[in-house]
C-alpha positions as a printed Julia matrix, in Angstrom:
237×3 Matrix{Float64}:
  84.56   84.5   119.13
  86.41   82.48  121.78
  90.16   81.9   121.86
  89.5    78.25  121.04
  88.09   79.26  117.67
  91.08   81.38  116.68
  93.92   79.71  114.83
  96.98   81.54  116.02
  98.89   80.2   113.02
  96.75   82.4   110.77
  99.17   84.75  109.08
  98.26   88.45  108.97
 101.13   90.29  110.67
 104.71   90.42  109.4
 105.94   90.05  112.99
 104.39   86.6   113.38
 106.74   83.63  113.44
 105.59   82.31  110.05
 106.62   85.56  108.37
 109.76   86.32  110.35
 111.38   82.89  110.8
 113.98   83.54  108.09
 115.17   86.8   109.65
 118.64   86.38  111.12
 119.34   89.61  113.02
 117.82   91.12  116.18
 116.24   94.35  114.85
 113.28   92.99  112.92
 110.9    95.9   113.52
 113.57   98.48  112.67
 114.66   96.67  109.53
 111.06   96.07  108.48
 110.31   99.78  108.86
 113.39  100.8   106.89
 112.54   98.36  104.13
 108.99   99.7   103.86
 110.27  103.27  103.63
 112.89  102.42  101.02
 110.69  100.26   98.79
 107.83  102.76   99.02
 110.02  105.65   97.95
 109.52  107.49  101.23
 112.54  109.59  102.13
 113.13  108.91  105.8
 110.59  109.7   108.47
 109.99  113.33  107.51
 106.71  114.57  106.09
 107.18  116.16  102.65
 105.69  119.5   103.61
 106.84  122.87  104.91
 104.84  122.9   108.13
 103.83  125.34  110.78
 103.12  123.15  113.78
 100.81  123.46  116.74
 102.18  124.04  120.24
  99.26  122.03  121.67
  99.91  118.65  120.06
 102.77  117.16  118.07
 102.54  115.65  114.6
 103.36  112.28  116.15
 100.39  112.57  118.51
  97.79  113.81  116.05
  99.0   113.49  112.46
  99.1   110.53  110.09
 102.54  109.0   109.62
 104.3   108.91  106.22
 103.51  105.23  105.54
  99.8   105.63  106.26
  99.69  108.75  104.1
 101.33  106.88  101.22
  98.75  104.12  101.62
  95.9   106.64  101.38
  97.55  108.29   98.38
  97.73  104.89   96.7
  94.01  104.34   97.31
  93.16  107.73   95.85
  95.19  107.09   92.72
  93.89  103.59   91.98
  90.29  104.62   92.71
  90.71  107.73   90.51
  89.13  109.87   93.19
  88.37  113.49   92.36
  86.57  114.68   95.47
  87.7   113.99   99.04
  85.93  114.77  102.3
  87.97  114.84  105.5
  86.51  115.05  109.0
  89.2   116.43  111.28
  91.87  118.63  109.68
  94.27  119.18  112.59
  97.07  121.26  110.93
  96.33  120.02  107.43
  98.9   117.27  106.79
  96.55  114.56  105.51
  94.48  117.05  103.51
  97.64  118.13  101.67
  98.64  114.52  101.01
  95.19  113.9    99.57
  95.36  117.03   97.42
  98.7   115.94   95.96
  97.09  112.7    94.76
  94.09  114.22   93.02
  93.86  115.26   89.37
  94.17  118.93   88.46
  90.43  119.48   88.84
  90.25  117.55   92.14
  89.15  119.07   95.44
  89.54  118.28   99.14
  86.89  119.5   101.56
  88.22  119.3   105.1
  86.32  120.1   108.31
  87.91  121.42  111.49
  86.06  122.46  114.62
  88.85  124.27  116.44
  89.92  127.7   115.21
  93.53  127.3   116.34
  94.05  124.22  114.17
  91.97  125.63  111.3
  94.1   128.79  111.13
  97.35  126.8   111.11
  96.0   124.41  108.47
  95.01  127.27  106.16
  98.48  128.77  106.46
 100.05  125.38  105.75
  97.9   124.94  102.64
  99.08  128.3   101.35
 102.78  127.89  102.16
 102.76  124.51  100.36
 100.85  125.96   97.36
  97.92  123.59   97.81
  95.33  126.12   98.97
  93.52  126.18   95.62
  92.83  122.45   95.88
  91.64  122.49   99.5
  88.61  124.13  101.08
  88.57  124.17  104.88
  85.14  124.44  106.5
  85.39  125.57  110.1
  82.75  124.47  112.59
  80.87  121.49  113.98
  81.19  118.55  111.61
  77.61  117.34  112.03
  76.19  120.76  111.16
  78.42  121.02  108.1
  77.72  117.45  106.98
  74.0   118.12  107.31
  74.33  121.04  104.89
  76.31  118.91  102.42
  73.77  116.08  102.41
  71.85  115.95   99.16
  74.15  118.51   97.54
  77.56  116.83   97.43
  79.08  113.41   96.92
  82.64  112.33   97.56
  84.84  109.57   96.19
  86.89  109.23   99.38
  85.75  110.1   102.9
  88.39  110.19  105.63
  87.07  110.07  109.19
  89.61  111.29  111.73
  87.61  113.53  114.06
  86.77  112.91  117.71
  86.72  109.16  118.23
  83.75  109.33  120.62
  81.5   110.07  117.62
  83.06  107.74  115.05
  79.94  105.64  114.52
  77.81  108.75  114.0
  80.33  110.13  111.53
  80.11  106.88  109.6
  76.31  106.97  109.56
  76.09  110.55  108.26
  78.92  110.0   105.77
  77.31  107.05  104.0
  74.76  109.2   102.05
  77.63  111.45  100.93
  79.65  108.62   99.37
  79.68  108.36   95.6
  79.15  104.99   93.85
  82.41  103.07   94.11
  83.68  105.45   96.78
  85.71  104.54   99.86
  85.26  105.43  103.52
  88.44  105.28  105.62
  88.22  105.41  109.42
  91.59  106.22  110.96
  92.9   105.04  114.37
  90.09  102.49  114.61
  91.88  100.38  117.26
  92.79  103.44  119.38
  95.95  102.17  121.02
  94.34   98.79  121.66
  91.53  100.19  123.79
  88.92   99.28  121.17
  89.95   95.64  121.61
  89.12   95.63  125.31
  85.81   94.05  126.34
  85.11   97.31  128.16
  87.23  100.17  126.78
  88.84  102.34  129.44
  88.54  105.63  127.51
  85.68  107.35  125.74
  87.75  107.45  122.55
  88.35  103.71  122.77
  84.64  103.16  123.34
  83.8   105.25  120.27
  86.32  103.35  118.16
  84.9   100.02  119.33
  81.36  101.18  118.44
  82.6   102.05  114.94
  84.12   98.58  114.5
  80.94   96.94  115.79
  78.83   99.08  113.46
  80.98   98.02  110.51
  80.39   94.38  111.43
  76.61   94.85  111.12
  76.6    96.47  107.66
  75.17   94.5   104.78
  75.89   95.32  101.14
  79.38   96.55  101.99
  82.89   95.21  101.58
  84.91   96.23  104.61
  88.31   95.44  106.05
  90.02   96.51  109.28
  93.78   96.62  108.74
  96.5    96.52  111.43
  98.32   99.51  109.96
  99.57  102.03  112.53
  96.69  102.59  114.98
  94.25  100.69  112.78
  92.56  101.66  109.51
  89.0   100.59  108.7
  88.04  100.68  105.01
  84.51  100.37  103.59
  83.04  100.4   100.09
  79.65   99.32   98.77
  79.39   95.96   97.03
């Protein structure tokens, strides 16, 4: 699609002139963020968990932010999900947010390749009293997903593993999705690199391949949302 075919007056971001022209101060982004937190019932910028953190990466670098987590929790509630599959646990923040939103008999299956993160995540599940609702499977995601195929189905699949393999994660996840289920691909714009004609990083290239793959799917409703680093949602028609 060329620039000539894009109507820049199309309204999809709250920062665009059409949606911010009535604002009278000079801190629009800050005030927008505060308003979202307040109206969403999110208490400040702190995650609602007692966390052991990793000394390799910060929560800000690797974890989902409170607004994105609330969005996913909303999806889980309205879709009445009972079983969640997560690819990429890190230290367990998103898995715990998912577990909080499931019914009493709900279950989160989360996959983590790296032992350091897996160990921290397990301890975080226990210290937040969510370990009975979460099973962490440690190892290569493709090997584990291959074992689940034909045996398990999930109402919500959250893809947040290594971006280089995003498209492949999507392909192997599709058979595991229950009727009416949702696939969510996190960080799908990867800091804008996925929007480049030729991404400059392997992660950006993988994210771009995932977006392009989504565009080719038939029989699916899908939407890429400009929330945080980009969230791609898919569900069967």
